[in-house]
XYZ file of C-alpha atoms in Angstrom:
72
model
C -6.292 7.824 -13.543
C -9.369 10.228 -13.003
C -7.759 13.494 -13.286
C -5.387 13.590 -16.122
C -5.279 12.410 -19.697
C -2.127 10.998 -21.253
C -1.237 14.339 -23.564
C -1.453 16.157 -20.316
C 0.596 13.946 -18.007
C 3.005 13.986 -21.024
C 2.995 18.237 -21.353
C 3.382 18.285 -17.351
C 6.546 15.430 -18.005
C 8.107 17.581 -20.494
C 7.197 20.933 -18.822
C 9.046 19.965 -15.862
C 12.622 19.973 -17.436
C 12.133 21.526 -20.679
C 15.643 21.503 -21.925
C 15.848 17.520 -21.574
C 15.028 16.483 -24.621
C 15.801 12.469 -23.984
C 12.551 12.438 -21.852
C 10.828 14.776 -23.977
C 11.291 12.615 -26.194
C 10.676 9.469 -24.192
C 7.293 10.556 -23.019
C 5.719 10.764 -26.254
C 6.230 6.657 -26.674
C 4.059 6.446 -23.431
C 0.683 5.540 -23.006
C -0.337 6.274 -19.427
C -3.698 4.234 -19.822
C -5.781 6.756 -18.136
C -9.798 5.439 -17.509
C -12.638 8.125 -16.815
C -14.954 5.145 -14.929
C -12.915 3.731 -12.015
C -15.489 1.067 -11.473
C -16.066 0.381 -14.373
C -12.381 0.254 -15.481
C -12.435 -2.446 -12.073
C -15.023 -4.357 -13.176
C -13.143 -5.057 -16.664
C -10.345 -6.148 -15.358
C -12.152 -8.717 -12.695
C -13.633 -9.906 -15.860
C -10.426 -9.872 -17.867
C -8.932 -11.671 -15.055
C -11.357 -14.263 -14.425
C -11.871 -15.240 -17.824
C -7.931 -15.629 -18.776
C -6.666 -18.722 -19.513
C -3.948 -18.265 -17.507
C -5.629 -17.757 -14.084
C -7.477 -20.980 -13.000
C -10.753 -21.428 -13.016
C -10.930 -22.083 -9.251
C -8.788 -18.681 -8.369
C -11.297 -16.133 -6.449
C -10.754 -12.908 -8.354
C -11.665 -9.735 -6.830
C -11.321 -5.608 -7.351
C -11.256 -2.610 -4.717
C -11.274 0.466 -4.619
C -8.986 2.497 -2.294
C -9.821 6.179 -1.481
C -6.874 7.903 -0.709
C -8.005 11.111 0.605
C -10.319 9.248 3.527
C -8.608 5.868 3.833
C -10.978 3.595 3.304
């Protein structure tokens, strides 16, 4: 995620029915693992992936990026 950090995804959560406090409450035990470098953040995981011992060695591993607003 590009645009938001996890305190505000969590204020817009709990802004959005303010008198439920179960998900109020919920929402503060998530992380939403934002990333400010979409490559880069790609490129890690292709890495991560690639190197795991549970993937084998032979398995082609590959990232993409998908632009919403044009498609491509």
């Amino acid at each position: 995620m590009l645009t938001f950090t996890t305190d505000n995804l969590r204020r817009i959560v709990k802004e959005s029915d303010p008198k439920n406090t179960t998900v109020a409450e919920a929402v503060d035990h998530i992380h939403f693992l934002e990333f400010a470098d979409l490559e880069g953040s790609i490129k890690a995981d292709v890495k991560f992936l690639q190197e795991h011992p549970l993937v084998l060695k032979d398995t082609k591993v590959t990232g993409w990026i998908y632009l919403v607003e044009s498609g491509k």
